[in-house]
Amino acid sequence: MNFDRLQTFRLVVQLGSFSRAAEELFLSQPAVSLQIRHLEKELGVVLLERGVNRAKPTGAGEAVLRFSEHVLESRSDLLRELASLQSGSSLVTIGCSPSSARQVIPHLMGELQRIAPHIQLRVTTLPPDEASARLLKGEFDFTLTTDAFISDRLAAEPFSVARLYVVAAPSHPLARKGRATPEELATYPFALLPSPWTAQRRFREWAANQGVEINVMMELSTYDGLKESARKGLALALIAESNIMREVERGDLVIVNTVGLPLEYTIYLAHRTGKLSPALSIVKTAALNSRLNRAISRRATHADVVREPSLTLS
């Protein structure tokens, strides 16, 4: 029996809607309907009453729902136990963006080494929509994500603040000015992260609030690609602070200041609702404790940077 189909069926019942389940799983509605039809064909029963307003389980569907809840939870427990046995430690999995992995995971690992060295972290970097879908399926224990990917099936705590800066090559006209108006920024091409990353949406909202429209010349799915395009003078780029500070300090990139920037938004530590295992509770505690360490570290870094006039972040 296909675990993904069971997971999809359970979600359709919980939400009472094929379309809402599709949104949660980041699938199309026809793909969700096809999974349910395949499951019904495999079991030889009708699982759902397709009502106008709400999808409800049949008698057979209720039985399969009880079965799916037990099986899917047992599968997650089994996979975690097998991974722990293989590694010789308690394994906890986290899905997050590359910038979060670079900025906050080292602080979390340091806190874990201090309070629970027997716990092993496995961190996977991937787009936020895929991370949230895999969290809901039980493939991750936690994700670091934004409010755009939090649902009522997830519990979330504010974990860090992301800051996005516009950067340019040192030879760029706006880099030599140091500060630009929104109208000046809008006259140059940009390289941005594509959807489902939320940076482009947030930047377009900022531009709309300033009464300008940005010119997106290219979309690149990695910050390394964005940095390279900016460094070569091909475009301006919008990049997370943790991914540019080294290049800014070396003089390879220059921050272009303007009204309303940097863009700031909250990163959340998210997990499925329900009681956490002892290992997951320890990791959550360590993660929330590590917020203070990051705040202290960032204040020190910021103080070092702003002492250099050419790197002012105001």
JSON list of N, CA and C in Angstrom, two decimals, residues 51-112:
[
{"chain": "A", "resi": 51, "resn": "GLY", "atom": "N", "xyz": [-19.24, 15.38, -1.59]},
{"chain": "A", "resi": 51, "resn": "GLY", "atom": "CA", "xyz": [-20.31, 16.35, -1.45]},
{"chain": "A", "resi": 51, "resn": "GLY", "atom": "C", "xyz": [-19.97, 17.67, -2.10]},
{"chain": "A", "resi": 52, "resn": "VAL", "atom": "N", "xyz": [-20.97, 18.54, -2.17]},
{"chain": "A", "resi": 52, "resn": "VAL", "atom": "CA", "xyz": [-20.77, 19.84, -2.80]},
{"chain": "A", "resi": 52, "resn": "VAL", "atom": "C", "xyz": [-19.86, 20.70, -1.93]},
{"chain": "A", "resi": 53, "resn": "ASN", "atom": "N", "xyz": [-20.06, 20.63, -0.61]},
{"chain": "A", "resi": 53, "resn": "ASN", "atom": "CA", "xyz": [-19.33, 21.53, 0.28]},
{"chain": "A", "resi": 53, "resn": "ASN", "atom": "C", "xyz": [-18.17, 20.87, 1.01]},
{"chain": "A", "resi": 54, "resn": "ARG", "atom": "N", "xyz": [-18.23, 19.53, 1.19]},
{"chain": "A", "resi": 54, "resn": "ARG", "atom": "CA", "xyz": [-17.21, 18.91, 2.01]},
{"chain": "A", "resi": 54, "resn": "ARG", "atom": "C", "xyz": [-17.05, 17.44, 1.64]},
{"chain": "A", "resi": 55, "resn": "ALA", "atom": "N", "xyz": [-15.80, 16.97, 1.58]},
{"chain": "A", "resi": 55, "resn": "ALA", "atom": "CA", "xyz": [-15.53, 15.55, 1.33]},
{"chain": "A", "resi": 55, "resn": "ALA", "atom": "C", "xyz": [-15.59, 14.82, 2.66]},
{"chain": "A", "resi": 56, "resn": "LYS", "atom": "N", "xyz": [-16.49, 13.82, 2.76]},
{"chain": "A", "resi": 56, "resn": "LYS", "atom": "CA", "xyz": [-16.68, 13.07, 4.01]},
{"chain": "A", "resi": 56, "resn": "LYS", "atom": "C", "xyz": [-16.36, 11.60, 3.79]},
{"chain": "A", "resi": 57, "resn": "PRO", "atom": "N", "xyz": [-15.75, 10.95, 4.79]},
{"chain": "A", "resi": 57, "resn": "PRO", "atom": "CA", "xyz": [-15.43, 9.53, 4.64]},
{"chain": "A", "resi": 57, "resn": "PRO", "atom": "C", "xyz": [-16.69, 8.67, 4.71]},
{"chain": "A", "resi": 58, "resn": "THR", "atom": "N", "xyz": [-16.73, 7.63, 3.91]},
{"chain": "A", "resi": 58, "resn": "THR", "atom": "CA", "xyz": [-17.76, 6.62, 4.02]},
{"chain": "A", "resi": 58, "resn": "THR", "atom": "C", "xyz": [-17.45, 5.74, 5.23]},
{"chain": "A", "resi": 59, "resn": "GLY", "atom": "N", "xyz": [-18.30, 4.72, 5.45]},
{"chain": "A", "resi": 59, "resn": "GLY", "atom": "CA", "xyz": [-18.00, 3.78, 6.53]},
{"chain": "A", "resi": 59, "resn": "GLY", "atom": "C", "xyz": [-16.65, 3.11, 6.32]},
{"chain": "A", "resi": 60, "resn": "ALA", "atom": "N", "xyz": [-16.40, 2.70, 5.08]},
{"chain": "A", "resi": 60, "resn": "ALA", "atom": "CA", "xyz": [-15.10, 2.10, 4.76]},
{"chain": "A", "resi": 60, "resn": "ALA", "atom": "C", "xyz": [-13.99, 3.14, 4.92]},
{"chain": "A", "resi": 61, "resn": "GLY", "atom": "N", "xyz": [-14.29, 4.38, 4.56]},
{"chain": "A", "resi": 61, "resn": "GLY", "atom": "CA", "xyz": [-13.30, 5.44, 4.70]},
{"chain": "A", "resi": 61, "resn": "GLY", "atom": "C", "xyz": [-12.91, 5.68, 6.15]},
{"chain": "A", "resi": 62, "resn": "GLU", "atom": "N", "xyz": [-13.89, 5.60, 7.06]},
{"chain": "A", "resi": 62, "resn": "GLU", "atom": "CA", "xyz": [-13.59, 5.76, 8.48]},
{"chain": "A", "resi": 62, "resn": "GLU", "atom": "C", "xyz": [-12.61, 4.69, 8.95]},
{"chain": "A", "resi": 63, "resn": "ALA", "atom": "N", "xyz": [-12.83, 3.45, 8.49]},
{"chain": "A", "resi": 63, "resn": "ALA", "atom": "CA", "xyz": [-11.93, 2.36, 8.88]},
{"chain": "A", "resi": 63, "resn": "ALA", "atom": "C", "xyz": [-10.53, 2.59, 8.33]},
{"chain": "A", "resi": 64, "resn": "VAL", "atom": "N", "xyz": [-10.45, 3.01, 7.08]},
{"chain": "A", "resi": 64, "resn": "VAL", "atom": "CA", "xyz": [-9.15, 3.28, 6.47]},
{"chain": "A", "resi": 64, "resn": "VAL", "atom": "C", "xyz": [-8.47, 4.46, 7.15]},
{"chain": "A", "resi": 65, "resn": "LEU", "atom": "N", "xyz": [-9.24, 5.45, 7.56]},
{"chain": "A", "resi": 65, "resn": "LEU", "atom": "CA", "xyz": [-8.67, 6.61, 8.25]},
{"chain": "A", "resi": 65, "resn": "LEU", "atom": "C", "xyz": [-8.01, 6.17, 9.55]},
{"chain": "A", "resi": 66, "resn": "ARG", "atom": "N", "xyz": [-8.69, 5.33, 10.34]},
{"chain": "A", "resi": 66, "resn": "ARG", "atom": "CA", "xyz": [-8.10, 4.85, 11.59]},
{"chain": "A", "resi": 66, "resn": "ARG", "atom": "C", "xyz": [-6.82, 4.07, 11.30]},
{"chain": "A", "resi": 67, "resn": "PHE", "atom": "N", "xyz": [-6.88, 3.25, 10.28]},
{"chain": "A", "resi": 67, "resn": "PHE", "atom": "CA", "xyz": [-5.70, 2.47, 9.88]},
{"chain": "A", "resi": 67, "resn": "PHE", "atom": "C", "xyz": [-4.55, 3.39, 9.46]},
{"chain": "A", "resi": 68, "resn": "SER", "atom": "N", "xyz": [-4.86, 4.40, 8.65]},
{"chain": "A", "resi": 68, "resn": "SER", "atom": "CA", "xyz": [-3.82, 5.28, 8.13]},
{"chain": "A", "resi": 68, "resn": "SER", "atom": "C", "xyz": [-3.13, 6.05, 9.24]},
{"chain": "A", "resi": 69, "resn": "GLU", "atom": "N", "xyz": [-3.92, 6.51, 10.23]},
{"chain": "A", "resi": 69, "resn": "GLU", "atom": "CA", "xyz": [-3.31, 7.27, 11.33]},
{"chain": "A", "resi": 69, "resn": "GLU", "atom": "C", "xyz": [-2.32, 6.42, 12.09]},
{"chain": "A", "resi": 70, "resn": "HIS", "atom": "N", "xyz": [-2.69, 5.16, 12.32]},
{"chain": "A", "resi": 70, "resn": "HIS", "atom": "CA", "xyz": [-1.79, 4.26, 13.04]},
{"chain": "A", "resi": 70, "resn": "HIS", "atom": "C", "xyz": [-0.56, 3.93, 12.21]},
{"chain": "A", "resi": 71, "resn": "VAL", "atom": "N", "xyz": [-0.77, 3.60, 10.95]},
{"chain": "A", "resi": 71, "resn": "VAL", "atom": "CA", "xyz": [0.32, 3.16, 10.09]},
{"chain": "A", "resi": 71, "resn": "VAL", "atom": "C", "xyz": [1.31, 4.29, 9.83]},
{"chain": "A", "resi": 72, "resn": "LEU", "atom": "N", "xyz": [0.81, 5.48, 9.52]},
{"chain": "A", "resi": 72, "resn": "LEU", "atom": "CA", "xyz": [1.71, 6.58, 9.18]},
{"chain": "A", "resi": 72, "resn": "LEU", "atom": "C", "xyz": [2.54, 7.03, 10.38]},
{"chain": "A", "resi": 73, "resn": "GLU", "atom": "N", "xyz": [1.94, 7.05, 11.56]},
{"chain": "A", "resi": 73, "resn": "GLU", "atom": "CA", "xyz": [2.72, 7.40, 12.74]},
{"chain": "A", "resi": 73, "resn": "GLU", "atom": "C", "xyz": [3.74, 6.32, 13.05]},
{"chain": "A", "resi": 74, "resn": "SER", "atom": "N", "xyz": [3.33, 5.06, 12.91]},
{"chain": "A", "resi": 74, "resn": "SER", "atom": "CA", "xyz": [4.26, 3.95, 13.16]},
{"chain": "A", "resi": 74, "resn": "SER", "atom": "C", "xyz": [5.41, 3.97, 12.16]},
{"chain": "A", "resi": 75, "resn": "ARG", "atom": "N", "xyz": [5.10, 4.32, 10.91]},
{"chain": "A", "resi": 75, "resn": "ARG", "atom": "CA", "xyz": [6.15, 4.39, 9.89]},
{"chain": "A", "resi": 75, "resn": "ARG", "atom": "C", "xyz": [7.17, 5.46, 10.24]},
{"chain": "A", "resi": 76, "resn": "SER", "atom": "N", "xyz": [6.70, 6.64, 10.67]},
{"chain": "A", "resi": 76, "resn": "SER", "atom": "CA", "xyz": [7.63, 7.71, 11.04]},
{"chain": "A", "resi": 76, "resn": "SER", "atom": "C", "xyz": [8.49, 7.29, 12.22]},
{"chain": "A", "resi": 77, "resn": "ASP", "atom": "N", "xyz": [7.86, 6.64, 13.22]},
{"chain": "A", "resi": 77, "resn": "ASP", "atom": "CA", "xyz": [8.62, 6.18, 14.38]},
{"chain": "A", "resi": 77, "resn": "ASP", "atom": "C", "xyz": [9.66, 5.14, 13.97]},
{"chain": "A", "resi": 78, "resn": "LEU", "atom": "N", "xyz": [9.26, 4.24, 13.08]},
{"chain": "A", "resi": 78, "resn": "LEU", "atom": "CA", "xyz": [10.18, 3.19, 12.63]},
{"chain": "A", "resi": 78, "resn": "LEU", "atom": "C", "xyz": [11.37, 3.78, 11.88]},
{"chain": "A", "resi": 79, "resn": "LEU", "atom": "N", "xyz": [11.11, 4.68, 10.96]},
{"chain": "A", "resi": 79, "resn": "LEU", "atom": "CA", "xyz": [12.20, 5.29, 10.20]},
{"chain": "A", "resi": 79, "resn": "LEU", "atom": "C", "xyz": [13.16, 6.04, 11.10]},
{"chain": "A", "resi": 80, "resn": "ARG", "atom": "N", "xyz": [12.61, 6.72, 12.09]},
{"chain": "A", "resi": 80, "resn": "ARG", "atom": "CA", "xyz": [13.47, 7.47, 13.01]},
{"chain": "A", "resi": 80, "resn": "ARG", "atom": "C", "xyz": [14.30, 6.50, 13.86]},
{"chain": "A", "resi": 81, "resn": "GLU", "atom": "N", "xyz": [13.67, 5.42, 14.32]},
{"chain": "A", "resi": 81, "resn": "GLU", "atom": "CA", "xyz": [14.39, 4.45, 15.14]},
{"chain": "A", "resi": 81, "resn": "GLU", "atom": "C", "xyz": [15.49, 3.75, 14.36]},
{"chain": "A", "resi": 82, "resn": "LEU", "atom": "N", "xyz": [15.19, 3.39, 13.11]},
{"chain": "A", "resi": 82, "resn": "LEU", "atom": "CA", "xyz": [16.20, 2.75, 12.28]},
{"chain": "A", "resi": 82, "resn": "LEU", "atom": "C", "xyz": [17.37, 3.67, 12.02]},
{"chain": "A", "resi": 83, "resn": "ALA", "atom": "N", "xyz": [17.06, 4.94, 11.75]},
{"chain": "A", "resi": 83, "resn": "ALA", "atom": "CA", "xyz": [18.14, 5.90, 11.52]},
{"chain": "A", "resi": 83, "resn": "ALA", "atom": "C", "xyz": [18.98, 6.09, 12.77]},
{"chain": "A", "resi": 84, "resn": "SER", "atom": "N", "xyz": [18.32, 6.09, 13.93]},
{"chain": "A", "resi": 84, "resn": "SER", "atom": "CA", "xyz": [19.05, 6.25, 15.18]},
{"chain": "A", "resi": 84, "resn": "SER", "atom": "C", "xyz": [19.93, 5.04, 15.45]},
{"chain": "A", "resi": 85, "resn": "LEU", "atom": "N", "xyz": [19.42, 3.85, 15.18]},
{"chain": "A", "resi": 85, "resn": "LEU", "atom": "CA", "xyz": [20.22, 2.65, 15.38]},
{"chain": "A", "resi": 85, "resn": "LEU", "atom": "C", "xyz": [21.43, 2.63, 14.45]},
{"chain": "A", "resi": 86, "resn": "GLN", "atom": "N", "xyz": [21.21, 3.08, 13.22]},
{"chain": "A", "resi": 86, "resn": "GLN", "atom": "CA", "xyz": [22.30, 3.10, 12.25]},
{"chain": "A", "resi": 86, "resn": "GLN", "atom": "C", "xyz": [23.39, 4.09, 12.64]},
{"chain": "A", "resi": 87, "resn": "SER", "atom": "N", "xyz": [22.98, 5.22, 13.18]},
{"chain": "A", "resi": 87, "resn": "SER", "atom": "CA", "xyz": [23.95, 6.25, 13.53]},
{"chain": "A", "resi": 87, "resn": "SER", "atom": "C", "xyz": [24.49, 6.10, 14.95]},
{"chain": "A", "resi": 88, "resn": "GLY", "atom": "N", "xyz": [23.82, 5.27, 15.77]},
{"chain": "A", "resi": 88, "resn": "GLY", "atom": "CA", "xyz": [24.24, 5.11, 17.16]},
{"chain": "A", "resi": 88, "resn": "GLY", "atom": "C", "xyz": [23.86, 6.27, 18.04]},
{"chain": "A", "resi": 89, "resn": "SER", "atom": "N", "xyz": [22.94, 7.10, 17.61]},
{"chain": "A", "resi": 89, "resn": "SER", "atom": "CA", "xyz": [22.50, 8.25, 18.41]},
{"chain": "A", "resi": 89, "resn": "SER", "atom": "C", "xyz": [21.05, 8.55, 18.08]},
{"chain": "A", "resi": 90, "resn": "SER", "atom": "N", "xyz": [20.45, 9.49, 18.84]},
{"chain": "A", "resi": 90, "resn": "SER", "atom": "CA", "xyz": [19.10, 9.92, 18.55]},
{"chain": "A", "resi": 90, "resn": "SER", "atom": "C", "xyz": [19.15, 10.89, 17.37]},
{"chain": "A", "resi": 91, "resn": "LEU", "atom": "N", "xyz": [18.44, 10.57, 16.31]},
{"chain": "A", "resi": 91, "resn": "LEU", "atom": "CA", "xyz": [18.48, 11.36, 15.09]},
{"chain": "A", "resi": 91, "resn": "LEU", "atom": "C", "xyz": [17.28, 12.28, 15.01]},
{"chain": "A", "resi": 92, "resn": "VAL", "atom": "N", "xyz": [17.52, 13.56, 14.72]},
{"chain": "A", "resi": 92, "resn": "VAL", "atom": "CA", "xyz": [16.46, 14.54, 14.52]},
{"chain": "A", "resi": 92, "resn": "VAL", "atom": "C", "xyz": [16.72, 15.21, 13.17]},
{"chain": "A", "resi": 93, "resn": "THR", "atom": "N", "xyz": [15.67, 15.32, 12.36]},
{"chain": "A", "resi": 93, "resn": "THR", "atom": "CA", "xyz": [15.83, 15.84, 11.00]},
{"chain": "A", "resi": 93, "resn": "THR", "atom": "C", "xyz": [15.20, 17.22, 10.86]},
{"chain": "A", "resi": 94, "resn": "ILE", "atom": "N", "xyz": [15.89, 18.09, 10.12]},
{"chain": "A", "resi": 94, "resn": "ILE", "atom": "CA", "xyz": [15.43, 19.47, 9.90]},
{"chain": "A", "resi": 94, "resn": "ILE", "atom": "C", "xyz": [15.54, 19.79, 8.42]},
{"chain": "A", "resi": 95, "resn": "GLY", "atom": "N", "xyz": [14.49, 20.39, 7.87]},
{"chain": "A", "resi": 95, "resn": "GLY", "atom": "CA", "xyz": [14.52, 20.89, 6.50]},
{"chain": "A", "resi": 95, "resn": "GLY", "atom": "C", "xyz": [14.52, 22.41, 6.52]},
{"chain": "A", "resi": 96, "resn": "CYS", "atom": "N", "xyz": [15.40, 23.03, 5.73]},
{"chain": "A", "resi": 96, "resn": "CYS", "atom": "CA", "xyz": [15.48, 24.49, 5.74]},
{"chain": "A", "resi": 96, "resn": "CYS", "atom": "C", "xyz": [16.16, 24.98, 4.47]},
{"chain": "A", "resi": 97, "resn": "SER", "atom": "N", "xyz": [16.19, 26.28, 4.31]},
{"chain": "A", "resi": 97, "resn": "SER", "atom": "CA", "xyz": [16.85, 26.91, 3.18]},
{"chain": "A", "resi": 97, "resn": "SER", "atom": "C", "xyz": [18.36, 26.92, 3.41]},
{"chain": "A", "resi": 98, "resn": "PRO", "atom": "N", "xyz": [19.15, 27.06, 2.34]},
{"chain": "A", "resi": 98, "resn": "PRO", "atom": "CA", "xyz": [20.60, 27.16, 2.52]},
{"chain": "A", "resi": 98, "resn": "PRO", "atom": "C", "xyz": [21.01, 28.33, 3.41]},
{"chain": "A", "resi": 99, "resn": "SER", "atom": "N", "xyz": [20.32, 29.47, 3.31]},
{"chain": "A", "resi": 99, "resn": "SER", "atom": "CA", "xyz": [20.69, 30.61, 4.14]},
{"chain": "A", "resi": 99, "resn": "SER", "atom": "C", "xyz": [20.43, 30.34, 5.62]},
{"chain": "A", "resi": 100, "resn": "SER", "atom": "N", "xyz": [19.32, 29.65, 5.93]},
{"chain": "A", "resi": 100, "resn": "SER", "atom": "CA", "xyz": [19.05, 29.29, 7.33]},
{"chain": "A", "resi": 100, "resn": "SER", "atom": "C", "xyz": [20.09, 28.30, 7.84]},
{"chain": "A", "resi": 101, "resn": "ALA", "atom": "N", "xyz": [20.46, 27.35, 6.97]},
{"chain": "A", "resi": 101, "resn": "ALA", "atom": "CA", "xyz": [21.47, 26.37, 7.36]},
{"chain": "A", "resi": 101, "resn": "ALA", "atom": "C", "xyz": [22.78, 27.06, 7.70]},
{"chain": "A", "resi": 102, "resn": "ARG", "atom": "N", "xyz": [23.10, 28.09, 6.97]},
{"chain": "A", "resi": 102, "resn": "ARG", "atom": "CA", "xyz": [24.36, 28.81, 7.19]},
{"chain": "A", "resi": 102, "resn": "ARG", "atom": "C", "xyz": [24.28, 29.74, 8.39]},
{"chain": "A", "resi": 103, "resn": "GLN", "atom": "N", "xyz": [23.13, 30.37, 8.57]},
{"chain": "A", "resi": 103, "resn": "GLN", "atom": "CA", "xyz": [23.02, 31.41, 9.58]},
{"chain": "A", "resi": 103, "resn": "GLN", "atom": "C", "xyz": [22.73, 30.87, 10.97]},
{"chain": "A", "resi": 104, "resn": "VAL", "atom": "N", "xyz": [21.81, 29.90, 11.10]},
{"chain": "A", "resi": 104, "resn": "VAL", "atom": "CA", "xyz": [21.32, 29.53, 12.43]},
{"chain": "A", "resi": 104, "resn": "VAL", "atom": "C", "xyz": [21.65, 28.11, 12.86]},
{"chain": "A", "resi": 105, "resn": "ILE", "atom": "N", "xyz": [21.84, 27.19, 11.93]},
{"chain": "A", "resi": 105, "resn": "ILE", "atom": "CA", "xyz": [22.09, 25.80, 12.32]},
{"chain": "A", "resi": 105, "resn": "ILE", "atom": "C", "xyz": [23.37, 25.66, 13.14]},
{"chain": "A", "resi": 106, "resn": "PRO", "atom": "N", "xyz": [24.48, 26.36, 12.81]},
{"chain": "A", "resi": 106, "resn": "PRO", "atom": "CA", "xyz": [25.68, 26.22, 13.66]},
{"chain": "A", "resi": 106, "resn": "PRO", "atom": "C", "xyz": [25.43, 26.59, 15.12]},
{"chain": "A", "resi": 107, "resn": "HIS", "atom": "N", "xyz": [24.62, 27.63, 15.37]},
{"chain": "A", "resi": 107, "resn": "HIS", "atom": "CA", "xyz": [24.31, 28.00, 16.75]},
{"chain": "A", "resi": 107, "resn": "HIS", "atom": "C", "xyz": [23.49, 26.90, 17.44]},
{"chain": "A", "resi": 108, "resn": "LEU", "atom": "N", "xyz": [22.55, 26.32, 16.70]},
{"chain": "A", "resi": 108, "resn": "LEU", "atom": "CA", "xyz": [21.75, 25.23, 17.25]},
{"chain": "A", "resi": 108, "resn": "LEU", "atom": "C", "xyz": [22.62, 24.02, 17.58]},
{"chain": "A", "resi": 109, "resn": "MET", "atom": "N", "xyz": [23.53, 23.67, 16.68]},
{"chain": "A", "resi": 109, "resn": "MET", "atom": "CA", "xyz": [24.41, 22.53, 16.92]},
{"chain": "A", "resi": 109, "resn": "MET", "atom": "C", "xyz": [25.31, 22.77, 18.12]},
{"chain": "A", "resi": 110, "resn": "GLY", "atom": "N", "xyz": [25.78, 24.02, 18.27]},
{"chain": "A", "resi": 110, "resn": "GLY", "atom": "CA", "xyz": [26.60, 24.33, 19.43]},
{"chain": "A", "resi": 110, "resn": "GLY", "atom": "C", "xyz": [25.85, 24.17, 20.73]},
{"chain": "A", "resi": 111, "resn": "GLU", "atom": "N", "xyz": [24.58, 24.62, 20.74]},
{"chain": "A", "resi": 111, "resn": "GLU", "atom": "CA", "xyz": [23.76, 24.46, 21.95]},
{"chain": "A", "resi": 111, "resn": "GLU", "atom": "C", "xyz": [23.46, 23.00, 22.23]},
{"chain": "A", "resi": 112, "resn": "LEU", "atom": "N", "xyz": [23.22, 22.21, 21.17]},
{"chain": "A", "resi": 112, "resn": "LEU", "atom": "CA", "xyz": [22.97, 20.78, 21.36]},
{"chain": "A", "resi": 112, "resn": "LEU", "atom": "C", "xyz": [24.19, 20.06, 21.91]}
]
